[in-house]
Tab-separated table of C-alpha atoms in Angstrom:
chain	number	residue	atom	x	y	z
A	29	MET	CA	-0.343	-0.664	0.034
A	30	HIS	CA	3.125	2.231	1.163
A	31	LEU	CA	4.090	1.653	-2.349
A	32	PHE	CA	1.364	2.392	-4.495
A	33	ARG	CA	0.136	6.016	-2.657
A	34	LYS	CA	3.965	7.043	-3.385
A	35	PHE	CA	3.933	6.304	-7.222
A	36	ARG	CA	0.487	7.872	-6.725
A	37	ASP	CA	1.708	11.079	-5.668
A	38	ASP	CA	5.319	10.973	-7.491
A	39	GLU	CA	4.749	13.759	-10.202
A	40	ARG	CA	7.843	13.159	-12.049
A	41	GLY	CA	7.884	13.337	-15.460
A	42	ILE	CA	3.805	14.721	-16.005
A	43	ALA	CA	4.577	17.262	-18.622
A	44	MET	CA	6.622	13.924	-20.886
A	45	LEU	CA	3.187	12.380	-20.201
A	46	LEU	CA	1.256	15.934	-21.280
A	47	VAL	CA	3.246	16.451	-24.253
A	48	ALA	CA	2.753	12.920	-25.513
A	49	ILE	CA	-1.176	13.583	-25.165
A	50	MET	CA	-0.894	17.033	-27.020
A	51	LEU	CA	1.172	16.397	-29.463
A	52	PRO	CA	-0.712	14.835	-31.911
A	53	VAL	CA	-3.828	17.640	-31.454
A	54	ILE	CA	-0.380	20.313	-31.371
A	55	VAL	CA	0.746	18.364	-35.058
A	56	GLY	CA	-2.997	18.630	-36.016
A	57	PHE	CA	-3.232	22.348	-35.219
A	58	ALA	CA	-0.405	23.984	-36.366
A	59	LEU	CA	-1.211	21.371	-40.272
A	60	LEU	CA	-4.103	22.790	-40.502
A	61	VAL	CA	-3.165	26.257	-39.818
A	62	ILE	CA	-0.347	25.736	-41.903
A	63	ASP	CA	-3.228	24.594	-45.168
A	64	MET	CA	-5.716	27.248	-44.165
A	65	SER	CA	-3.091	29.433	-44.815
A	66	ARG	CA	-2.061	27.804	-48.307
A	67	VAL	CA	-5.823	27.631	-48.929
A	68	ASN	CA	-6.445	31.363	-48.748
A	69	THR	CA	-3.765	32.021	-50.945
A	70	LEU	CA	-4.529	30.268	-53.455
A	71	HIS	CA	-8.130	32.025	-53.197
A	72	ASN	CA	-6.368	35.098	-52.973
A	73	ASP	CA	-4.748	34.264	-56.301
A	74	LEU	CA	-7.927	33.257	-57.777
A	75	GLN	CA	-9.969	35.830	-56.755
A	76	LYS	CA	-7.728	38.325	-57.498
A	77	ALA	CA	-7.363	36.571	-61.543
A	78	ALA	CA	-11.107	36.886	-61.720
A	79	ASP	CA	-10.795	40.691	-60.475
A	80	SER	CA	-8.330	41.253	-63.530
A	81	PHE	CA	-9.846	39.959	-65.868
A	82	ALA	CA	-13.412	40.749	-64.998
A	83	LEU	CA	-11.625	44.132	-65.001
A	84	ALA	CA	-9.982	43.612	-68.487
A	85	ALA	CA	-12.778	42.962	-70.096
A	86	ALA	CA	-15.667	45.526	-68.526
A	87	ALA	CA	-13.685	48.152	-69.385
A	88	GLU	CA	-14.553	47.258	-73.506
A	89	LEU	CA	-17.534	46.640	-72.675
A	90	ASP	CA	-19.358	50.697	-74.055
A	91	GLY	CA	-21.784	49.536	-76.160
A	92	THR	CA	-20.412	49.602	-79.304
A	93	THR	CA	-20.271	46.783	-81.939
A	94	GLY	CA	-17.350	44.608	-81.568
A	95	ALA	CA	-17.692	45.036	-77.291
A	96	TRP	CA	-17.316	41.439	-76.845
A	97	THR	CA	-14.802	41.029	-79.290
A	98	ARG	CA	-12.678	43.573	-77.587
A	99	ALA	CA	-13.544	42.350	-74.261
A	100	GLU	CA	-12.464	38.669	-74.906
A	101	ARG	CA	-9.686	39.634	-76.423
A	102	ALA	CA	-8.802	41.848	-73.737
A	103	MET	CA	-8.666	39.192	-71.024
A	104	ALA	CA	-6.969	37.125	-73.616
A	105	THR	CA	-3.477	39.552	-74.019
A	106	LEU	CA	-4.108	42.334	-71.080
A	107	VAL	CA	-3.982	39.939	-68.041
A	108	GLN	CA	-1.882	37.236	-67.310
A	109	ASN	CA	-1.796	35.467	-63.315
A	110	GLN	CA	-0.640	32.648	-61.342
A	111	SER	CA	-1.666	31.039	-58.434
A	112	TYR	CA	0.151	29.064	-56.171
A	113	PHE	CA	-0.198	25.600	-53.515
A	114	SER	CA	-2.953	24.191	-55.634
A	115	THR	CA	-2.625	20.394	-56.382
A	116	ALA	CA	-0.328	21.415	-60.292
A	117	GLY	CA	1.901	24.141	-57.741
A	118	VAL	CA	1.935	27.241	-59.423
A	119	THR	CA	-0.429	27.959	-62.388
A	120	THR	CA	-0.331	30.219	-65.150
A	121	LEU	CA	-3.882	31.536	-65.331
A	122	THR	CA	-5.164	32.463	-69.436
A	123	ALA	CA	-7.557	32.873	-71.656
A	124	GLY	CA	-8.558	32.655	-74.649
A	125	GLN	CA	-10.576	34.250	-77.406
A	126	PRO	CA	-13.071	32.059	-78.655
A	127	GLY	CA	-14.754	34.935	-81.390
A	128	GLY	CA	-17.079	37.112	-79.550
A	129	THR	CA	-20.264	35.861	-80.646
A	130	LEU	CA	-21.939	34.242	-77.789
A	131	ASN	CA	-23.237	35.783	-74.486
A	132	CYS	CA	-21.314	33.138	-72.051
A	133	ASN	CA	-17.879	31.036	-73.325
A	134	SER	CA	-15.334	29.654	-71.446
A	135	ALA	CA	-11.668	29.897	-72.635
A	136	GLY	CA	-8.569	28.778	-70.612
A	137	SER	CA	-8.785	29.088	-67.138
A	138	ILE	CA	-11.603	30.923	-66.676
A	139	SER	CA	-15.366	31.343	-67.821
A	140	TRP	CA	-17.761	34.359	-68.601
A	141	CYS	CA	-21.162	35.835	-68.740
A	142	PHE	CA	-21.993	38.981	-70.339
A	143	LEU	CA	-24.351	40.498	-68.334
A	144	LYS	CA	-27.438	44.229	-69.334
A	145	ALA	CA	-28.974	43.740	-64.896
A	146	LEU	CA	-27.879	42.078	-61.740
A	147	PRO	CA	-29.599	40.843	-58.982
A	148	ALA	CA	-31.626	43.096	-56.664
A	149	ASN	CA	-30.022	41.982	-54.123
A	150	ASP	CA	-26.349	40.914	-54.073
A	151	SER	CA	-27.112	37.673	-52.323
A	152	ASP	CA	-28.700	36.096	-54.783
A	153	LEU	CA	-26.690	34.052	-57.837
A	154	VAL	CA	-27.089	35.715	-61.356
A	155	THR	CA	-29.514	33.661	-63.332
A	156	SER	CA	-29.490	33.476	-67.702
A	157	THR	CA	-32.426	36.457	-66.523
A	158	GLN	CA	-29.589	39.051	-66.772
A	159	HIS	CA	-27.952	37.601	-69.659
A	160	ALA	CA	-27.206	40.286	-71.688
A	161	ALA	CA	-28.484	39.410	-75.909
A	162	ASN	CA	-26.911	41.481	-77.816
A	163	GLU	CA	-23.058	43.944	-76.914
A	164	GLY	CA	-25.996	47.235	-77.248
A	165	GLU	CA	-27.765	46.089	-74.009
A	166	THR	CA	-24.309	44.894	-72.406
A	167	ARG	CA	-22.833	46.607	-69.072
A	168	PHE	CA	-21.608	43.974	-67.031
A	169	ILE	CA	-19.334	40.529	-67.199
A	170	GLN	CA	-18.897	37.686	-64.211
A	171	VAL	CA	-15.733	35.876	-64.523
A	172	THR	CA	-15.666	32.491	-63.199
A	173	VAL	CA	-12.201	30.736	-62.582
A	174	THR	CA	-12.633	27.009	-63.275
A	175	PRO	CA	-12.072	25.339	-59.691
A	176	THR	CA	-8.262	24.191	-58.879
A	177	ALA	CA	-7.875	20.862	-56.968
A	178	PHE	CA	-5.993	21.543	-53.392
A	179	SER	CA	-4.613	18.743	-51.851
A	180	ALA	CA	-4.190	19.553	-48.145
A	181	ILE	CA	-2.096	18.178	-45.261
A	182	PHE	CA	-4.247	18.406	-42.042
A	183	PRO	CA	-5.960	14.593	-42.521
A	184	ALA	CA	-9.560	16.350	-43.785
A	185	SER	CA	-10.103	12.686	-44.100
A	186	PHE	CA	-10.210	11.854	-41.719
A	187	LEU	CA	-13.040	14.107	-40.046
A	188	SER	CA	-14.847	13.991	-43.804
A	189	GLY	CA	-14.872	9.576	-43.377
A	190	ASP	CA	-13.670	9.696	-47.170
A	191	THR	CA	-10.339	7.980	-47.370
A	192	ALA	CA	-10.268	8.315	-51.030
A	193	ASP	CA	-9.671	11.807	-51.392
A	194	ASN	CA	-7.832	13.972	-49.124
A	195	GLY	CA	-8.628	17.476	-50.933
A	196	PHE	CA	-10.669	19.828	-52.434
A	197	THR	CA	-11.349	22.367	-55.133
A	198	VAL	CA	-10.969	25.626	-54.762
A	199	GLY	CA	-12.620	28.587	-57.500
A	200	ALA	CA	-13.475	32.092	-57.180
A	201	ARG	CA	-15.778	34.214	-59.286
A	202	ALA	CA	-15.978	37.926	-60.046
A	203	VAL	CA	-18.791	40.394	-61.733
A	204	ALA	CA	-17.364	43.794	-63.092
A	205	GLY	CA	-18.852	46.413	-65.644
A	206	PHE	CA	-18.893	49.150	-67.753
A	207	THR	CA	-19.939	53.234	-65.878
A	208	SER	CA	-20.298	56.361	-68.303
A	209	GLY	CA	-20.410	59.387	-67.554
A	210	VAL	CA	-19.267	63.324	-68.163
A	211	CYS	CA	-17.764	66.458	-67.114
A	212	ASP	CA	-17.194	69.791	-67.201
A	213	PHE	CA	-21.076	69.047	-68.590
A	214	THR	CA	-23.979	71.306	-67.816
A	215	PRO	CA	-26.698	70.493	-65.812
A	216	VAL	CA	-29.332	70.234	-68.766
A	217	PHE	CA	-31.303	66.789	-69.557
A	218	ILE	CA	-33.013	66.150	-73.469
A	219	CYS	CA	-36.074	64.064	-74.148
A	220	ASN	CA	-34.552	61.854	-77.041
A	221	PRO	CA	-36.620	63.229	-79.777
A	222	TYR	CA	-35.880	59.800	-81.635
A	223	GLU	CA	-38.049	57.943	-78.577
A	224	ASN	CA	-40.805	55.060	-80.202
A	225	ASP	CA	-39.586	57.088	-83.564
A	226	ALA	CA	-42.559	56.619	-85.813
A	227	ASN	CA	-40.488	55.131	-89.072
A	228	GLY	CA	-38.387	53.029	-86.397
A	229	VAL	CA	-35.286	55.600	-86.927
A	230	THR	CA	-32.913	55.470	-83.193
A	231	LEU	CA	-30.763	57.750	-81.700
A	232	GLU	CA	-26.983	56.019	-82.699
A	233	GLN	CA	-28.738	56.065	-86.506
A	234	ALA	CA	-29.751	59.902	-86.363
A	235	ALA	CA	-25.923	60.459	-84.756
A	236	ALA	CA	-24.084	58.683	-87.316
A	237	SER	CA	-26.020	59.885	-90.520
A	238	THR	CA	-25.153	63.776	-91.754
A	239	ALA	CA	-28.855	63.391	-93.144
A	240	LEU	CA	-30.421	62.793	-89.771
A	241	ARG	CA	-28.325	65.000	-88.237
A	242	ARG	CA	-29.283	68.179	-90.212
A	243	ARG	CA	-32.969	67.580	-89.897
A	244	LEU	CA	-33.637	70.584	-87.338
A	245	ILE	CA	-35.393	70.205	-84.029
A	246	GLU	CA	-37.356	72.644	-81.589
A	247	LEU	CA	-36.522	72.135	-78.478
A	248	ARG	CA	-38.684	73.250	-75.575
A	249	LYS	CA	-39.070	73.712	-71.291
A	250	VAL	CA	-40.524	70.974	-69.188
A	251	GLY	CA	-42.802	73.007	-67.313
A	252	ASN	CA	-45.536	75.437	-66.509
A	253	GLY	CA	-47.521	72.351	-67.763
A	254	ALA	CA	-45.359	70.980	-71.035
A	255	ALA	CA	-45.131	67.149	-70.410
A	256	ALA	CA	-41.606	65.897	-70.263
A	257	GLY	CA	-42.474	64.220	-74.228
A	258	PRO	CA	-39.275	63.522	-77.313
A	259	GLY	CA	-38.356	66.619	-78.004
A	260	ASN	CA	-38.759	68.585	-74.399
A	261	PHE	CA	-36.062	69.830	-72.294
A	262	GLY	CA	-35.316	70.217	-68.323
A	263	PHE	CA	-32.611	71.212	-66.011
A	264	LEU	CA	-31.027	69.068	-63.769
A	265	GLN	CA	-29.502	68.828	-60.143
A	266	PRO	CA	-26.747	71.481	-60.587
A	267	PRO	CA	-23.410	70.864	-58.751
A	268	ASP	CA	-22.700	71.150	-55.221
A	269	GLY	CA	-21.726	75.297	-54.842
A	270	VAL	CA	-23.047	76.576	-57.776
A	271	GLY	CA	-26.725	77.169	-55.095
A	272	ASN	CA	-30.060	76.773	-55.974
A	273	GLY	CA	-31.750	80.232	-57.000
A	274	ALA	CA	-33.235	79.930	-61.025
A	275	GLN	CA	-30.688	82.650	-62.201
A	276	ALA	CA	-28.081	80.526	-60.697
A	277	LEU	CA	-29.464	77.770	-62.737
A	278	ALA	CA	-29.271	80.192	-65.282
A	279	GLN	CA	-25.943	81.233	-65.646
A	280	THR	CA	-24.993	77.438	-65.379
A	281	ILE	CA	-26.882	77.205	-68.197
A	282	ALA	CA	-25.014	80.440	-69.453
A	283	THR	CA	-21.529	79.511	-68.603
A	284	SER	CA	-18.392	78.213	-70.552
A	285	ARG	CA	-16.937	76.976	-67.714
A	286	PRO	CA	-19.763	74.363	-66.815
A	287	ILE	CA	-18.599	71.897	-63.697
A	288	GLY	CA	-21.210	69.504	-63.194
A	289	CYS	CA	-20.036	65.740	-63.330
A	290	TYR	CA	-22.648	63.811	-64.047
A	291	SER	CA	-22.958	59.239	-64.552
A	292	ALA	CA	-25.254	57.436	-66.887
A	293	ASP	CA	-26.369	55.160	-64.095
A	294	GLY	CA	-28.943	57.803	-62.991
A	295	VAL	CA	-28.953	62.148	-62.828
A	296	ASP	CA	-31.239	63.785	-61.322
A	297	THR	CA	-33.861	66.437	-62.271
A	298	LYS	CA	-33.896	69.811	-60.528
A	299	THR	CA	-37.201	71.291	-58.367
A	300	GLY	CA	-39.639	73.475	-59.817
A	301	GLN	CA	-37.432	73.354	-63.430
A	302	ASN	CA	-37.117	77.384	-63.437
A	303	ALA	CA	-34.138	78.115	-64.424
A	304	GLY	CA	-35.160	82.208	-65.170
A	305	PRO	CA	-35.193	83.424	-68.202
A	306	VAL	CA	-34.477	80.866	-70.730
A	307	GLN	CA	-33.515	83.808	-73.763
A	308	ASP	CA	-30.670	85.286	-71.637
A	309	ALA	CA	-28.958	82.028	-70.820
A	310	PHE	CA	-29.271	80.868	-74.419
A	311	ASN	CA	-28.862	84.878	-75.950
A	312	VAL	CA	-25.471	85.576	-74.471
A	313	ARG	CA	-23.541	82.922	-77.169
A	314	PHE	CA	-24.945	85.048	-80.140
A	315	GLY	CA	-23.169	88.391	-78.431
A	316	ILE	CA	-26.658	89.583	-77.376
A	317	LYS	CA	-26.745	91.395	-73.792
A	318	ALA	CA	-28.752	89.467	-71.144
A	319	ASN	CA	-30.529	91.355	-68.587
A	320	GLY	CA	-29.539	92.807	-65.802
A	321	SER	CA	-25.875	92.458	-64.521
A	322	HIS	CA	-25.695	88.917	-64.490
A	323	PHE	CA	-23.145	87.927	-67.010
A	324	ASN	CA	-21.337	90.763	-67.827
A	325	SER	CA	-17.916	88.626	-67.131
A	326	ALA	CA	-15.774	86.576	-69.845
A	327	GLU	CA	-16.903	82.997	-68.920
A	328	TYR	CA	-20.883	84.229	-70.804
A	329	GLY	CA	-18.535	85.895	-73.829
A	330	PRO	CA	-20.488	84.942	-76.727
A	331	ALA	CA	-19.424	82.473	-79.497
A	332	ALA	CA	-16.971	83.126	-82.814
A	333	ASN	CA	-19.639	83.130	-84.691
A	334	VAL	CA	-22.204	84.453	-83.709
A	335	ARG	CA	-23.641	85.676	-87.334
A	336	LYS	CA	-27.763	85.454	-86.545
A	337	GLY	CA	-29.337	87.580	-89.410
A	338	ALA	CA	-30.298	90.391	-87.723
A	339	LYS	CA	-29.077	94.178	-87.399
A	340	LYS	CA	-29.199	96.692	-84.516
A	341	THR	CA	-31.956	99.144	-85.479
A	342	ASN	CA	-31.751	101.045	-82.351
A	343	GLY	CA	-29.619	101.816	-79.141
A	344	ASN	CA	-26.868	102.952	-78.459
A	345	ALA	CA	-24.057	101.903	-81.146
A	346	ASN	CA	-21.290	101.713	-77.913
A	347	GLN	CA	-23.612	99.167	-76.263
A	348	CYS	CA	-23.356	95.597	-77.504
A	349	PRO	CA	-27.743	94.676	-78.102
A	350	SER	CA	-29.920	93.523	-76.215
A	351	MET	CA	-33.011	91.383	-78.091
A	352	ASN	CA	-34.924	94.276	-78.340
A	353	GLN	CA	-32.752	96.216	-80.281
A	354	LEU	CA	-32.382	93.956	-83.323
A	355	SER	CA	-34.062	93.402	-86.178
A	356	PHE	CA	-34.436	89.924	-87.881
A	357	THR	CA	-36.366	91.391	-90.490
A	358	GLU	CA	-34.247	93.444	-92.237
A	359	PRO	CA	-33.124	92.706	-96.131
A	360	GLY	CA	-29.916	91.535	-97.310
A	361	MET	CA	-29.369	89.719	-94.075
A	362	LYS	CA	-30.008	86.192	-93.288
A	363	GLY	CA	-29.545	83.308	-90.542
A	364	LEU	CA	-29.372	80.269	-90.281
A	365	PRO	CA	-32.818	78.729	-92.637
A	366	ARG	CA	-34.912	76.411	-90.700
A	367	ASP	CA	-36.358	73.172	-92.522
A	368	ALA	CA	-38.642	73.691	-95.731
A	369	ALA	CA	-41.688	70.925	-94.005
A	370	THR	CA	-42.168	69.151	-90.303
A	371	PRO	CA	-42.750	66.590	-91.004
A	372	TYR	CA	-41.351	64.853	-87.928
A	373	MET	CA	-42.206	64.752	-83.861
A	374	GLY	CA	-45.709	66.636	-84.061
A	375	GLY	CA	-44.635	69.118	-86.088
A	376	ARG	CA	-41.161	70.235	-84.111
A	377	MET	CA	-38.062	68.344	-86.455
A	378	GLY	CA	-37.819	68.991	-89.736
A	379	ASP	CA	-37.020	66.846	-93.338
A	380	GLY	CA	-33.657	68.399	-92.989
A	381	ASN	CA	-33.535	69.800	-96.609
A	382	TRP	CA	-32.166	74.039	-95.337
A	383	ASP	CA	-32.103	76.948	-97.996
A	384	LEU	CA	-28.003	76.428	-98.061
A	385	ASN	CA	-27.831	78.147	-100.785
A	386	GLY	CA	-30.046	81.419	-100.324
A	387	TYR	CA	-27.582	81.084	-97.323
A	388	TRP	CA	-24.560	81.080	-98.550
A	389	THR	CA	-25.661	83.553	-101.600
A	390	THR	CA	-26.907	86.282	-99.075
A	391	ASN	CA	-23.736	86.040	-96.893
A	392	PHE	CA	-21.023	84.944	-98.732
A	393	GLY	CA	-22.216	86.168	-102.678
A	394	ALA	CA	-20.268	84.308	-104.992
A	395	ALA	CA	-17.448	82.545	-102.772
A	396	ALA	CA	-16.873	78.782	-103.974
A	397	GLN	CA	-18.659	75.794	-101.802
A	398	PRO	CA	-16.598	72.335	-101.166
A	399	SER	CA	-17.154	70.643	-104.131
A	400	SER	CA	-18.643	67.363	-101.788
A	401	TRP	CA	-21.368	70.370	-100.636
A	402	SER	CA	-23.103	69.592	-103.928
A	403	ALA	CA	-22.612	65.733	-103.613
A	404	SER	CA	-24.776	66.022	-100.030
A	405	LYS	CA	-25.884	68.648	-98.369
A	406	PRO	CA	-24.172	69.732	-95.014
A	407	THR	CA	-24.976	70.058	-91.731
A	408	ARG	CA	-26.164	73.333	-89.961
A	409	TYR	CA	-22.940	73.075	-87.534
A	410	GLU	CA	-20.444	71.992	-90.728
A	411	VAL	CA	-21.389	75.564	-92.627
A	412	TYR	CA	-21.151	76.778	-89.311
A	413	ARG	CA	-17.594	75.549	-88.558
A	414	TYR	CA	-16.668	75.967	-92.474
A	415	GLU	CA	-16.936	79.783	-92.142
A	416	ILE	CA	-14.733	80.118	-89.116
A	417	ALA	CA	-11.979	77.537	-90.733
A	418	GLN	CA	-11.844	79.348	-93.831
A	419	GLY	CA	-11.789	82.866	-92.602
A	420	LEU	CA	-15.429	83.849	-93.218
A	421	VAL	CA	-16.886	85.173	-90.290
A	422	GLY	CA	-16.133	88.497	-90.936
A	423	THR	CA	-17.522	88.127	-94.562
A	424	ALA	CA	-20.438	91.064	-94.442
A	425	SER	CA	-23.398	89.644	-96.009
A	426	VAL	CA	-25.283	91.869	-98.519
A	427	GLY	CA	-27.490	93.897	-95.468
A	428	GLY	CA	-23.420	94.330	-93.969
A	429	GLU	CA	-24.397	91.899	-91.074
A	430	VAL	CA	-21.081	90.341	-89.920
A	431	GLY	CA	-20.227	87.496	-87.469
A	432	THR	CA	-18.165	88.693	-86.029
A	433	PRO	CA	-18.984	89.690	-81.718
A	434	PRO	CA	-19.625	93.350	-81.487
A	435	ASN	CA	-16.832	94.930	-79.202
A	436	SER	CA	-18.533	96.156	-76.645
A	437	CYS	CA	-19.619	92.865	-75.607
A	438	GLN	CA	-17.329	90.053	-74.077
A	439	PRO	CA	-14.472	89.171	-76.039
A	440	PRO	CA	-15.848	85.499	-77.712
A	441	VAL	CA	-14.533	82.394	-76.047
A	442	THR	CA	-12.357	80.242	-78.433
A	443	SER	CA	-11.489	78.036	-75.962
A	444	VAL	CA	-15.207	75.757	-76.148
A	445	ASP	CA	-17.156	75.702	-78.841
A	446	ARG	CA	-20.262	78.145	-77.544
A	447	ARG	CA	-22.882	77.443	-80.023
A	448	LEU	CA	-23.113	74.396	-78.904
A	449	ILE	CA	-25.249	73.097	-75.721
A	450	TYR	CA	-24.976	69.568	-74.044
A	451	GLY	CA	-27.173	67.386	-72.231
A	452	ALA	CA	-28.537	64.113	-71.158
A	453	ILE	CA	-30.433	62.569	-73.148
A	454	LEU	CA	-33.154	60.334	-71.227
A	455	ASN	CA	-36.011	58.052	-72.750
A	456	CYS	CA	-38.955	60.853	-70.954
A	457	ASN	CA	-41.425	58.102	-72.272
A	458	ALA	CA	-40.795	55.468	-70.711
A	459	LEU	CA	-39.116	56.808	-67.473
A	460	GLU	CA	-42.832	58.940	-66.712
A	461	GLN	CA	-44.751	54.808	-67.348
A	462	ASP	CA	-43.098	55.542	-63.116
A	463	PRO	CA	-45.566	56.632	-61.197
A	464	ASP	CA	-42.591	57.443	-59.119
A	465	ASN	CA	-41.211	59.663	-61.438
A	466	ASP	CA	-41.683	64.054	-62.143
A	467	LEU	CA	-39.351	65.075	-64.959
A	468	SER	CA	-41.107	68.125	-64.134
A	469	GLY	CA	-39.951	67.919	-60.970
A	470	HIS	CA	-37.322	66.282	-58.624
A	471	SER	CA	-36.370	62.595	-59.566
A	472	GLU	CA	-33.755	60.715	-59.347
A	473	ASP	CA	-31.165	58.510	-60.460
A	474	LEU	CA	-32.776	58.377	-64.115
A	475	PRO	CA	-31.219	56.389	-65.992
A	476	VAL	CA	-28.895	58.971	-69.410
A	477	GLU	CA	-29.478	57.056	-72.622
A	478	ALA	CA	-26.165	59.160	-74.052
A	479	PHE	CA	-24.882	62.306	-73.477
A	480	ALA	CA	-25.170	64.788	-76.354
A	481	SER	CA	-24.396	68.176	-78.166
A	482	PHE	CA	-26.443	70.446	-80.076
A	483	PHE	CA	-25.529	73.221	-82.265
A	484	ILE	CA	-28.245	76.358	-81.378
A	485	THR	CA	-29.260	77.425	-84.901
A	486	GLU	CA	-30.196	80.838	-84.076
A	487	PRO	CA	-31.406	82.917	-80.562
A	488	VAL	CA	-34.404	82.169	-78.939
A	489	GLN	CA	-36.902	84.963	-80.073
A	490	SER	CA	-39.426	84.552	-77.049
A	491	ALA	CA	-38.910	86.113	-73.366
A	492	SER	CA	-41.727	83.400	-72.199
A	493	GLU	CA	-40.579	80.343	-70.015
A	494	ASP	CA	-42.031	78.017	-72.436
A	495	ALA	CA	-39.617	79.414	-75.203
A	496	SER	CA	-38.393	76.976	-77.914
A	497	VAL	CA	-34.545	76.712	-78.637
A	498	MET	CA	-33.830	75.527	-82.587
A	499	VAL	CA	-30.461	73.274	-82.203
A	500	GLU	CA	-28.880	70.538	-84.674
A	501	LEU	CA	-28.388	67.053	-82.992
A	502	VAL	CA	-24.126	67.261	-83.562
A	503	ASP	CA	-23.034	64.154	-81.402
A	504	ILE	CA	-23.845	61.896	-78.513
A	505	THR	CA	-21.334	59.189	-76.848
A	506	GLY	CA	-21.173	55.727	-77.307
A	507	ARG	CA	-22.473	53.860	-80.485
A	508	GLY	CA	-23.418	55.450	-83.421
A	509	GLY	CA	-20.874	59.303	-82.013
A	510	GLN	CA	-18.468	60.894	-84.026
A	511	GLY	CA	-15.773	60.866	-80.772
A	512	THR	CA	-16.367	64.456	-80.194
A	513	LEU	CA	-17.476	64.377	-76.936
A	514	ASP	CA	-14.787	62.266	-75.425
A	515	ASN	CA	-13.002	64.867	-73.793
A	516	PHE	CA	-16.461	65.176	-71.580
A	517	LEU	CA	-16.382	60.952	-70.733
A	518	ARG	CA	-15.238	59.400	-68.002
A	519	ASP	CA	-15.208	56.423	-68.234
A	520	GLU	CA	-15.120	53.406	-65.442
A	521	ALA	CA	-14.302	49.517	-64.895
A	522	GLN	CA	-15.457	48.887	-61.782
A	523	LEU	CA	-15.732	45.495	-59.731
A	524	TYR	CA	-19.821	45.150	-58.865
A	525	ARG	CA	-19.035	41.568	-56.867
């Protein structure tokens, strides 16, 4: 009994015993930590690859023809990633170029699908209902890296009961999209003149065709009972710091240095739609003095060419003329004419047939026109730019008018083309089907069909809040565009998932 108690109370060697018992646990935990580190590194490598492939492809998804082909080429040629710790060791992840004809495809180490939309919740999986049917509606791409086998050091089969396999697979997925926006843009929206066009003409087709671009469009301001239909225009929420008053908004329309940035994903309309006198906001570009002193600085200077078919008939000769000091009916003067007929958009869009020869003869006499104009009538904007390029602005018309702004006005602005106005094109009919949208008041996150530039062909001759603005479409962003708006564009590819 004494020997037993002595053995029981003897604590020598207890540490060895505890180590022997805990050693498998310690080793197992160490192996598990190593495996966790290895699989985390592998997953990070695969996720970075998925992100890189998706971003490279998304940067090409601008809605134009060939976007899918360019996206596949970008993934195949611009991106190369390596992954570590798979059963294959160090693996180079690659893509390929299957041809850009299918909305879902695979090549190399990845597969992808082009998407037109994303599920409402991030936790929801992308389904075929979000797949894009064509390049024009593609906004996103989902890239999936082919799952890679991973062999664990820790005996995972012991925990799972599957003695045949001591590993698993690791994959990654990313969704990226193309976001387009503009900066230094005026806070104006214009309802798409070609939304649901009776003849099937689209905005893209109009922008790409000289015959369609030279159709004169009468824009009317939304508000005061006017519906937000095709050909009407309104105002966007101005950038922070501009002010909320009508005069402050009018000045953002008139300035040659706008500071607003707007995203194609969504714009906000301005509450009330009141921007003060429409006449002043546009007519300062023609060398016509605005009422009051709100536009008396260099940023509100006129265009380099202000020929408008008008003569100053009263007022001090040393003053910059106001609208009521001008006569537009004097003989021997002719501004850019309107179209011969207005068969479209309820009588507010012309047929593009305008009197080029009458305008040219009145203002430039026997000066030769470019031979190309004989084969295809130019737009008014092309004629306006030709006058500037060929030094014809100072040429006097039969009645004595020149296109040079009066010296008594602000100096002309030459850093930008003051006869152009810029705006976000909205599909107003479709947007107003949603009862939550009020384009004559304040609505938020309205999707933009395109951003566009328009040429103002004549001064606004009415001081009414609902005065019409006569314009030609010049260019748009995206498909059908001529590239003249590239300096305004801010295109970004970003990850969404």
